[in-house]
Tab-separated table of C-alpha atoms in Angstrom:
chain	number	residue	atom	x	y	z
A	1	UNK	CA	78.824	87.586	111.580
A	2	UNK	CA	79.271	90.041	114.464
A	3	UNK	CA	82.627	91.255	113.088
A	4	UNK	CA	81.109	92.122	109.716
A	5	UNK	CA	78.114	93.734	111.364
A	6	UNK	CA	80.447	95.919	113.467
A	7	UNK	CA	82.437	96.971	110.403
A	8	UNK	CA	79.281	97.879	108.500
A	9	UNK	CA	77.907	99.823	111.480
A	10	UNK	CA	81.159	101.781	111.803
A	11	UNK	CA	81.100	102.518	108.091
A	12	UNK	CA	77.521	103.773	108.250
A	13	UNK	CA	78.007	106.003	111.292
A	14	UNK	CA	81.434	107.494	110.599
A	15	UNK	CA	82.131	110.634	108.635
A	16	UNK	CA	83.883	110.055	105.314
A	17	UNK	CA	87.510	111.070	105.064
A	18	UNK	CA	87.865	112.825	101.740
A	19	UNK	CA	91.207	114.575	102.154
A	20	UNK	CA	93.389	111.519	101.511
A	21	UNK	CA	93.509	112.372	97.787
A	22	UNK	CA	94.075	108.730	96.845
A	23	UNK	CA	97.720	108.930	97.878
A	24	UNK	CA	97.583	105.367	99.147
A	25	UNK	CA	98.169	104.398	95.520
A	26	UNK	CA	101.228	106.633	95.415
A	27	UNK	CA	102.450	105.191	98.720
A	28	UNK	CA	102.546	101.822	97.018
A	29	UNK	CA	105.069	103.236	94.515
A	30	UNK	CA	107.057	105.415	96.940
A	31	UNK	CA	110.768	104.619	96.622
A	32	UNK	CA	113.196	107.204	97.982
A	33	UNK	CA	116.925	106.714	97.376
A	34	UNK	CA	118.611	103.982	99.432
A	35	UNK	CA	115.315	102.399	100.499
A	36	UNK	CA	114.035	98.944	99.622
A	37	UNK	CA	111.933	98.830	96.468
A	38	UNK	CA	108.157	98.757	96.818
A	39	UNK	CA	106.599	95.283	96.710
A	40	UNK	CA	104.939	96.136	93.405
A	41	UNK	CA	108.341	96.534	91.730
A	42	UNK	CA	108.454	92.814	91.029
A	43	UNK	CA	105.423	93.211	88.752
A	44	UNK	CA	106.693	96.210	86.813
A	45	UNK	CA	108.416	95.950	83.525
A	46	UNK	CA	111.143	98.278	82.336
A	47	UNK	CA	109.198	98.406	79.086
A	48	UNK	CA	106.130	99.941	80.732
A	49	UNK	CA	107.009	103.138	82.591
A	50	UNK	CA	104.935	104.686	85.343
A	51	UNK	CA	102.673	107.537	84.215
A	52	UNK	CA	104.620	109.979	86.393
A	53	UNK	CA	108.266	109.860	87.358
A	54	UNK	CA	109.529	108.280	90.549
A	55	UNK	CA	110.782	111.724	91.618
A	56	UNK	CA	107.282	113.210	91.295
A	57	UNK	CA	105.804	110.308	93.259
A	58	UNK	CA	108.387	110.669	96.028
A	59	UNK	CA	108.084	114.456	96.240
A	60	UNK	CA	104.281	114.346	96.316
A	61	UNK	CA	104.124	111.705	99.040
A	62	UNK	CA	106.709	113.564	101.119
A	63	UNK	CA	105.031	116.949	100.648
A	64	UNK	CA	101.409	115.888	101.162
A	65	UNK	CA	101.923	112.992	103.552
A	66	UNK	CA	99.563	110.038	103.640
A	67	UNK	CA	96.231	109.937	105.470
A	68	UNK	CA	95.172	106.365	104.828
A	69	UNK	CA	92.760	104.557	107.156
A	70	UNK	CA	92.293	101.573	104.854
A	71	UNK	CA	93.824	98.604	106.657
A	72	UNK	CA	94.059	96.514	103.504
A	73	UNK	CA	95.824	99.249	101.520
A	74	UNK	CA	98.665	99.515	104.027
A	75	UNK	CA	99.645	95.927	103.336
A	76	UNK	CA	100.801	97.082	99.901
A	77	UNK	CA	102.612	100.284	100.922
A	78	UNK	CA	106.282	100.540	100.087
A	79	UNK	CA	108.254	99.978	103.310
A	80	UNK	CA	109.463	103.587	103.421
A	81	UNK	CA	105.913	104.952	103.059
A	82	UNK	CA	104.442	103.434	106.224
A	83	UNK	CA	105.986	105.952	108.646
A	84	UNK	CA	104.560	108.805	106.543
A	85	UNK	CA	100.971	107.692	107.194
A	86	UNK	CA	99.295	109.958	109.771
A	87	UNK	CA	97.091	107.112	110.984
A	88	UNK	CA	100.003	104.792	111.674
A	89	UNK	CA	102.791	102.976	109.908
A	90	UNK	CA	101.106	99.636	110.437
A	91	UNK	CA	97.435	99.034	110.954
A	92	UNK	CA	96.054	95.783	112.254
A	93	UNK	CA	92.706	94.227	111.461
A	94	UNK	CA	91.341	95.373	114.851
A	95	UNK	CA	92.151	98.992	113.876
A	96	UNK	CA	89.565	98.613	111.147
A	97	UNK	CA	86.789	98.783	113.759
A	98	UNK	CA	88.054	102.239	114.770
A	99	UNK	CA	89.047	103.594	111.367
A	100	UNK	CA	86.605	102.204	108.830
A	101	UNK	CA	84.824	105.011	107.000
A	102	UNK	CA	82.798	105.482	103.846
A	103	UNK	CA	85.185	107.779	101.984
A	104	UNK	CA	87.539	104.985	100.971
């Protein structure tokens, strides 16, 4: 109970981060040349293309960078995207106490 109470208190008292632009979703599809495919690739069909090209995804993520504080979202990042996150390539559950915010 105390863990959940702490998370909720942090969420209530922190300022929202609104400049992430939802790029955590793009980080999940990031796949530069010669890198391992994103985990989500196993669920994608060649018959259903992405709404934007892989090149656009890669260029956008590289140009804008990632500002994701959402611990659970990082679990689904493509391996190459983690180091581009300004809040850390890997976030642990304990980081959630420090980073939880109401903008995500």
